[in-house]
XYZ file of C-alpha atoms in Angstrom:
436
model
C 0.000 0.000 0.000
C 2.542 2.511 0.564
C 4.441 1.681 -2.312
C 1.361 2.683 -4.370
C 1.613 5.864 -2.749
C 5.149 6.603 -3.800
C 4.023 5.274 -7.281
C 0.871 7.458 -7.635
C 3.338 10.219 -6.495
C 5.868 9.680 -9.416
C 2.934 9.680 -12.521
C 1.200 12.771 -11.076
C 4.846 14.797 -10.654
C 5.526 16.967 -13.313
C 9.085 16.531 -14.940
C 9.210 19.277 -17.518
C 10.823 22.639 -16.813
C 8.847 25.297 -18.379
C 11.017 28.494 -19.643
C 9.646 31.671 -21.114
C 12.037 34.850 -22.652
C 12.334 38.670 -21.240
C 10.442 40.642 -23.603
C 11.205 44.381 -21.915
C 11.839 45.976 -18.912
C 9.790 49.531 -17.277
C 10.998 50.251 -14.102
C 10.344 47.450 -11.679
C 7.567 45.687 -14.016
C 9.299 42.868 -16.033
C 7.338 41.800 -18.847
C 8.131 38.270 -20.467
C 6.913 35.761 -23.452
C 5.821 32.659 -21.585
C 6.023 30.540 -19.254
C 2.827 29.193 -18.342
C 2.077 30.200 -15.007
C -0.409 31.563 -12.567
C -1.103 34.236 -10.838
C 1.372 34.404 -7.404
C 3.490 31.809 -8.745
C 7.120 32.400 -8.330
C 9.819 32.718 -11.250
C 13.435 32.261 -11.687
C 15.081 34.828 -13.690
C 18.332 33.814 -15.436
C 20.598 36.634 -15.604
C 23.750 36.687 -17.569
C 26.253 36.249 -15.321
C 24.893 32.763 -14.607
C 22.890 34.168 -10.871
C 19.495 33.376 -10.617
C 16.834 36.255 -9.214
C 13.471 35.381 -7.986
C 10.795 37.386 -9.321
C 6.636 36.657 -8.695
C 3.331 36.667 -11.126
C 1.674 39.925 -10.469
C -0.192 39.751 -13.892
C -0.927 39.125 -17.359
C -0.479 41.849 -20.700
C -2.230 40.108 -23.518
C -0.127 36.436 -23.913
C 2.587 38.353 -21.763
C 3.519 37.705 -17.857
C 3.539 40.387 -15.668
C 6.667 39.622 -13.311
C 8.249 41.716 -9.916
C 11.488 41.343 -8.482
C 12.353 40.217 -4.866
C 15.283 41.775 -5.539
C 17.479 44.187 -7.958
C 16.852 43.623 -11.945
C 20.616 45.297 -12.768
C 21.946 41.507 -14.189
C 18.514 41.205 -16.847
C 19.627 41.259 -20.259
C 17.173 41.237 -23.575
C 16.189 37.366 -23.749
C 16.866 36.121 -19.943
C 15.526 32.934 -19.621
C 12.606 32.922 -16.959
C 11.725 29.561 -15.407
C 8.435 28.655 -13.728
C 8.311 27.004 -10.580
C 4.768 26.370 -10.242
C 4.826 27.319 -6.700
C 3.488 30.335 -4.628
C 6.398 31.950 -2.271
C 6.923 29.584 0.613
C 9.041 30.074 4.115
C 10.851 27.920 6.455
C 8.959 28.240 9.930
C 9.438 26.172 13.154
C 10.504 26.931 17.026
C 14.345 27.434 15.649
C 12.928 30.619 13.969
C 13.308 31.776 17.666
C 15.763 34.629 18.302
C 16.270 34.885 14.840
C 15.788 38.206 12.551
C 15.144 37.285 8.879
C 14.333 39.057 5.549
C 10.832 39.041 4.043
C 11.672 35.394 2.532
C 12.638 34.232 5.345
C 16.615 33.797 5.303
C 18.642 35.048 8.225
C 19.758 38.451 8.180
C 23.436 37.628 9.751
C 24.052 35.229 6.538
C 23.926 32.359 8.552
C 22.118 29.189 7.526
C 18.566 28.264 9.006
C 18.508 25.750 11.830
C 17.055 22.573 11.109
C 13.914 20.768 11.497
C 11.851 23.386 10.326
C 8.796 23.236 8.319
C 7.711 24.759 4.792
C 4.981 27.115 4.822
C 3.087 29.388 2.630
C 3.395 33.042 3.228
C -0.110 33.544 1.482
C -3.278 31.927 3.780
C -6.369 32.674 4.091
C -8.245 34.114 7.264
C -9.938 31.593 9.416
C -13.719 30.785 9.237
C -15.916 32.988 11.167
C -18.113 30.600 13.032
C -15.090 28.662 14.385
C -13.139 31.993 15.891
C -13.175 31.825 19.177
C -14.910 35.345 21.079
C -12.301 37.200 22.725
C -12.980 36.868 26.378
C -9.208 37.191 28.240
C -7.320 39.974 28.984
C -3.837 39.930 27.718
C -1.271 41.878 30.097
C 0.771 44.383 28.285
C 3.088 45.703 30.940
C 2.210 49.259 29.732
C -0.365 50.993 32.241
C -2.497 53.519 29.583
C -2.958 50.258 28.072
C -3.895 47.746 30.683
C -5.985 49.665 32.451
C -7.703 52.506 30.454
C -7.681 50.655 26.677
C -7.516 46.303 27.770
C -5.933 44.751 25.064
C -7.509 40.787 24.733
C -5.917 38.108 23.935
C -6.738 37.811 19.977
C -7.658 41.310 19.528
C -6.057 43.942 16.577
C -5.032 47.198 17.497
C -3.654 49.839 15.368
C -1.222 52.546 16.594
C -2.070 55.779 14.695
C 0.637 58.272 14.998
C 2.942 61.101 13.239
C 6.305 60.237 12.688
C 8.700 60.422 15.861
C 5.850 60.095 18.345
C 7.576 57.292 19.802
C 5.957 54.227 18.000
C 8.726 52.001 17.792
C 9.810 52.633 21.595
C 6.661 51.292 22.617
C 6.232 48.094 20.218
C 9.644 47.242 22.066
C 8.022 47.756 25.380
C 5.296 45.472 24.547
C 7.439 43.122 23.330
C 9.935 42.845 26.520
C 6.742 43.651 28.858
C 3.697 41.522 27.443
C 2.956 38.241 29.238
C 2.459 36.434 25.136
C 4.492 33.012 24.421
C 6.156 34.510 21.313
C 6.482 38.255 19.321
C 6.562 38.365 15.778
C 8.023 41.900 14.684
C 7.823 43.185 11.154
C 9.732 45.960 10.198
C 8.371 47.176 6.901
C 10.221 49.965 5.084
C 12.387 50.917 8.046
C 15.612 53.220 7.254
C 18.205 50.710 7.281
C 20.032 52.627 10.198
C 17.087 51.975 12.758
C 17.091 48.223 12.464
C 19.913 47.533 14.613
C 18.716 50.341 16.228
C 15.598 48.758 17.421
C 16.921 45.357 17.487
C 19.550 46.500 20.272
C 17.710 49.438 22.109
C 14.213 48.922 22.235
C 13.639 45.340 21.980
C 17.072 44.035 24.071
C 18.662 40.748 24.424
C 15.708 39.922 26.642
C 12.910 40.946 24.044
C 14.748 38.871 21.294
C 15.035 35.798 23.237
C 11.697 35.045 22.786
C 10.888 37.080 19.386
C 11.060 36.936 15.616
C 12.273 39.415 13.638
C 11.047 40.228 10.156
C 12.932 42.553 8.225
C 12.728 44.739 4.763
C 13.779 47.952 4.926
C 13.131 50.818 2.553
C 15.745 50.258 0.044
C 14.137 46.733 -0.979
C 11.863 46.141 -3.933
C 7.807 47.100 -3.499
C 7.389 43.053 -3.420
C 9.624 42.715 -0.899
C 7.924 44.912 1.676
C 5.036 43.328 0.835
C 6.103 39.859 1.238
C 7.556 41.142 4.610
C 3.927 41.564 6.021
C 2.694 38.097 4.435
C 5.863 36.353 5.973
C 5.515 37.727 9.063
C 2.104 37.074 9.484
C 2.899 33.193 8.027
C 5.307 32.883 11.038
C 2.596 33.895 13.496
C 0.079 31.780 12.183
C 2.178 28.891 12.138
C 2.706 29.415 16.177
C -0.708 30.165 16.943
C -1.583 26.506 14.962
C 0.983 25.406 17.562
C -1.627 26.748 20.484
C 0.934 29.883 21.006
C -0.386 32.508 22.150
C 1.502 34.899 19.859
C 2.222 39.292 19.779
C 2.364 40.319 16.201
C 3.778 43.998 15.782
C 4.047 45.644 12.070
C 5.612 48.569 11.704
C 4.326 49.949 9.416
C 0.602 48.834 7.789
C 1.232 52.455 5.682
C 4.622 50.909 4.022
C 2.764 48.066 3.364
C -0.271 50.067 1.641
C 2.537 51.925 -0.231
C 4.464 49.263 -1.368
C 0.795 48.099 -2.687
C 0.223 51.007 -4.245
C 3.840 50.653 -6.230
C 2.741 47.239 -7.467
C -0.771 48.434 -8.389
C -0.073 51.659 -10.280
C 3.195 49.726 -12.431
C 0.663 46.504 -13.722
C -2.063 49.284 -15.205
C -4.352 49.666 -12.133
C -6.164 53.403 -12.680
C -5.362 55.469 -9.368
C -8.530 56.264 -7.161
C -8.463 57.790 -3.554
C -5.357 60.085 -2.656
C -3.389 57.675 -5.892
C -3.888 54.615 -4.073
C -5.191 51.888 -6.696
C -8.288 49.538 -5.618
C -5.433 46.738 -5.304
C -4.694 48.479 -1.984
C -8.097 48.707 -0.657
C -8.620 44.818 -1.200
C -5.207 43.807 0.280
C -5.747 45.354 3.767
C -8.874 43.433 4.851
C -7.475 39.923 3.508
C -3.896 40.856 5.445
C -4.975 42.190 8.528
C -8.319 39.561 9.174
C -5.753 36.380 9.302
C -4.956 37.911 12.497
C -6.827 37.276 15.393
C -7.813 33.994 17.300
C -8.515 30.706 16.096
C -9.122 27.281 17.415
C -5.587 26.699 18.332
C -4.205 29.620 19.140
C -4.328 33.742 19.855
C -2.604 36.134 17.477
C -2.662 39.677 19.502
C -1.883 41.935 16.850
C -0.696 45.481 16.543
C -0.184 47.728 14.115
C 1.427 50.918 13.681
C -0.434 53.544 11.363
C 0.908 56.712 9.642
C -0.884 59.606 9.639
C 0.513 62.513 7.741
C 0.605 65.648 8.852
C -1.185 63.749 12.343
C -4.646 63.449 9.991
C -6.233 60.569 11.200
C -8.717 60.987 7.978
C -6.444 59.495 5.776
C -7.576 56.947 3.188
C -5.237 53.937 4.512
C -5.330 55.590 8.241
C -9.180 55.278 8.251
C -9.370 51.858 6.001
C -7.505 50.562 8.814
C -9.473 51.745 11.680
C -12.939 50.354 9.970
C -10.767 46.803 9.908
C -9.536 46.368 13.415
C -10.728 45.991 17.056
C -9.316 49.134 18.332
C -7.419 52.257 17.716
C -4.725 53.848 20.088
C -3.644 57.343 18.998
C -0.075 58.933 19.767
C -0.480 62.771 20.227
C 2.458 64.902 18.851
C 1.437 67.609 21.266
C 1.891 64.754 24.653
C 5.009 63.965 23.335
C 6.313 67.506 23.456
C 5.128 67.492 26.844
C 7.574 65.085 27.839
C 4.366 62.410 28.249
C 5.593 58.844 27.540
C 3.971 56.827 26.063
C 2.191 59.683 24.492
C -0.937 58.180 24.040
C -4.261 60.302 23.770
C -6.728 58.350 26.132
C -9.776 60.355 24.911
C -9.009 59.894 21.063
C -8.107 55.456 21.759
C -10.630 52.907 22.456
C -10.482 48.801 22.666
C -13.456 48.352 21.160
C -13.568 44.822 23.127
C -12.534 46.076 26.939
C -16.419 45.986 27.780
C -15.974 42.490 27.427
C -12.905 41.190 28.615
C -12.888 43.498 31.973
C -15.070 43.828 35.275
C -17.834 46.581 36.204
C -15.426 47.863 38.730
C -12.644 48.018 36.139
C -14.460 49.836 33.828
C -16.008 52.549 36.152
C -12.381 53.169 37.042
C -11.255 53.749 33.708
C -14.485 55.523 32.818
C -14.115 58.285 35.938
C -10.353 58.940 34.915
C -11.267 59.218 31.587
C -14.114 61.451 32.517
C -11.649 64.000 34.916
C -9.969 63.991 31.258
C -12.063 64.950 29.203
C -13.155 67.665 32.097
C -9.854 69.415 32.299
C -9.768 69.507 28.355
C -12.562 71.333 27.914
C -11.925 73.482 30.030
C -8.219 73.899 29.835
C -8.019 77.277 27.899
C -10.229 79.203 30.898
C -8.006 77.366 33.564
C -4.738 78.589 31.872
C -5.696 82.125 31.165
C -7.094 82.351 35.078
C -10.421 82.528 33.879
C -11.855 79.574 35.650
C -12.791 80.267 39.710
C -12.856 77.887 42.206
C -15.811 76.754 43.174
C -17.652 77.475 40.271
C -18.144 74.004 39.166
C -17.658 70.312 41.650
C -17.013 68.505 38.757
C -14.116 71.001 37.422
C -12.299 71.648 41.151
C -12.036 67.996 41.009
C -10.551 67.366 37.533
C -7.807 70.361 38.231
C -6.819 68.751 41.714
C -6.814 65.205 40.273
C -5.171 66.032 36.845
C -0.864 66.345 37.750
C -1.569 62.847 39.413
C -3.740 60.977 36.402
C -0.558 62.702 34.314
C 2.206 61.136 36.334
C 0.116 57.382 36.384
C 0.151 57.955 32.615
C 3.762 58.306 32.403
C 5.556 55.194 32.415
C 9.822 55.018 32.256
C 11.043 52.422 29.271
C 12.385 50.468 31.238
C 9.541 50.473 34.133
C 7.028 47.027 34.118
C 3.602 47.508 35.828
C 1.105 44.751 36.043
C -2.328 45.132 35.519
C -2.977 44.835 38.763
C -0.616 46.942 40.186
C -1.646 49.642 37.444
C -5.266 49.418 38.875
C -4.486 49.838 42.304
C -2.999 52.947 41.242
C -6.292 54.590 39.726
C -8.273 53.461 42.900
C -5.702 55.172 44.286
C -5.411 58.453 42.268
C -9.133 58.515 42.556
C -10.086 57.311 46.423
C -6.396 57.422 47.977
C -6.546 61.299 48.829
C -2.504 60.822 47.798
């Protein structure tokens, strides 16, 4: 019986290599005569100095294939062969990944070899059922105190981080990372500057944060496919754990390089330009990327990921695609930051849209009375500046102006500080009943 296996295997296996020739070259798009392939499928190129370069199906021009680089097209001459492989882009994936930081294929960054016994995998999957997600019911602790008490994160649930650039995004992904209680992080770093890799690798995540993380890398310099592919690999890697029954942290920085990496792709196989330039391409990519997140039957993926927002306008196309997507927004305010408020989140513009259901009645009045002396002092902060506010005039206002320099210091939280959840609520019942 298992020999008919084997033998079933060898008549079905296709042993003809199928070539096609370069026709021309504009820009990134690579246009070629044959082979017969399929949308997604990956190519070898054939360069003339006898180096092969791996370039994917992104579309069809009459009889013609539409082909993208994974990497620079300087060797393709007139005529390079281009073989088919038949196969969509697949990744090696297993507990060695561990530790490791990788490109958006997969292979180490450091040039060493993969470890062994791991698994192929395909970067492309598609998002679980529906009707057999688990509901997110468990907090997930974050070791940030904003978050775990005024915006609980469950275990399962997407966030995005909205903010300008320099806000402080990536210092906080790296305190979530050291900080959250998850089995494993997944990191994607999606058109970084090449400079701030190490950067991040060394600073804000640590030797302790990388112990139990994997870092996927493609930095700004790379291809429009390769960015991409960053995003799909990364998100491959934390499926595969969460099948494993991980509960797993996946961080992308940023969903906006990944929209505009899209939008590069789009625009150079024909696609007409729509809202703000971005093609429909883009609009169509974001849901199927960001809903294979999430939980499952397995496993929990907590995602997170970073938005940004020009000019801080959280009305932008991608910016507000996103939001509609995911389970929750926090938003990084330029004008905290100057303050010297770290993390500078914006309490009243962030919600988790499922705290009301992974959190207590007592939890939630808390957060809902700090959040209230917030909103208090904002509205009135102009009058209370300019001495135009009195005492006495309002309960509700004395109270928010006495209680505001101590809700600020619980906000602020030191890199390197840890605070439970529980620790971070004893604090508000403190702030609010203490009379410290």
């Amino acid at each position: 019986m298992k020999l008919d296996k084997y033998i079933d295997g060898v008549k079905q296996a296709d042993l003809y290599k199928r070539y096609g020739k370069i026709k021309r070259v504009i820009g990134l798009m690579i246009e070629s005569v044959g082979p017969a392939v399929s949308i997604g499928n990956v190519c070898h190129i054939h360069t003339s100095i006898e180096t092969k370069i791996l370039a994917e199906v992104v579309g069809f021009n009459d009889e013609n294939v539409l082909l993208m680089p994974y990497s620079p097209i300087n060797e393709i001459s007139p005529g390079s062969l281009v073989e088919a492989t038949n196969k969509p882009l697949t990744i090696k994936v297993g507990e060695g990944l561990i530790g490791k930081v990788v490109d958006a294929i997969g292979q180490p960054l450091d040039q060493s070899s993969l470890p062994r016994g791991l698994m192929n995998y395909t970067t492309e999957q598609l998002p679980p059922n529906p009707l057999v997600r688990p509901r997110i019911l468990e907090p997930i602790e974050i070791g940030v105190k904003t978050i775990d008490s005024l915006l609980t994160v469950g275990k399962g649930q997407r966030v995005g981080i909205f903010a300008g650039s320099g806000v402080g995004k990536s210092t906080l992904l790296g305190m979530i990372a050291r900080n959250s209680e998850a089995d494993v992080n997944v990191i994607a770093l999606i058109g970084e500057r090449g400079r701030e890799v190490r950067e991040f690798i060394e600073k804000d995540l640590g030797p302790e944060g990388l112990k139990r993380s994997v870092v996927v890398v493609a930095t700004s310099d790379q291809p429009a496919l390769m960015r991409i592919k960053g995003a799909y690999t990364a998100t491959a890697i934390s499926e595969y754990f969460r099948d494993q029954g991980y509960n797993v942290n996946l961080m992308m920085d940023s969903v906006t390089r990944v929209a505009m990496a899209q939008r590069e792709v789009g625009l150079a196989t024909g696609e007409p330009p729509t809202t703000k330039g971005y093609p429909p391409s883009v609009f169509a990519t974001l849901p199927k990327l960001l809903e294979r997140t999430g939980t499952s039957a397995n496993g929990t993926i907590t995602a997170f990921y970073t938005v940004l927002v020009d000019g801080d306008d959280l009305n932008d196309p991608i910016a507000d695609t996103t939001r509609g997507i995911l389970d929750g927004h926090f938003v990084l305010d330029r004008k905290l930051a100057e303050q010297g408020q770290f993390p500078a989140i914006n309490v009243l513009k962030s919600i988790s849209r499922v705290m009301p259901q992974i959190t207590s009645e007592e939890d939630q009045k808390l957060a809902s009375k700090i959040r209230s002396h917030l909103s208090t002092y904002e509205e009135n902060y102009e009058l209370i500046q300019i001495g135009a506010y009195k005492r006495g005039t309002s309960k509700v206002v004395d109270e928010a102006i006495q209680l505001h320099p101590k809700i600020i210091s619980f906000l602020k939280q030191d890199i390197e500080e840890n605070c439970s959840r529980q620790e971070a609520i004893e604090q508000m019942e403190q702030i609010l009943y203490g009379g410290v």
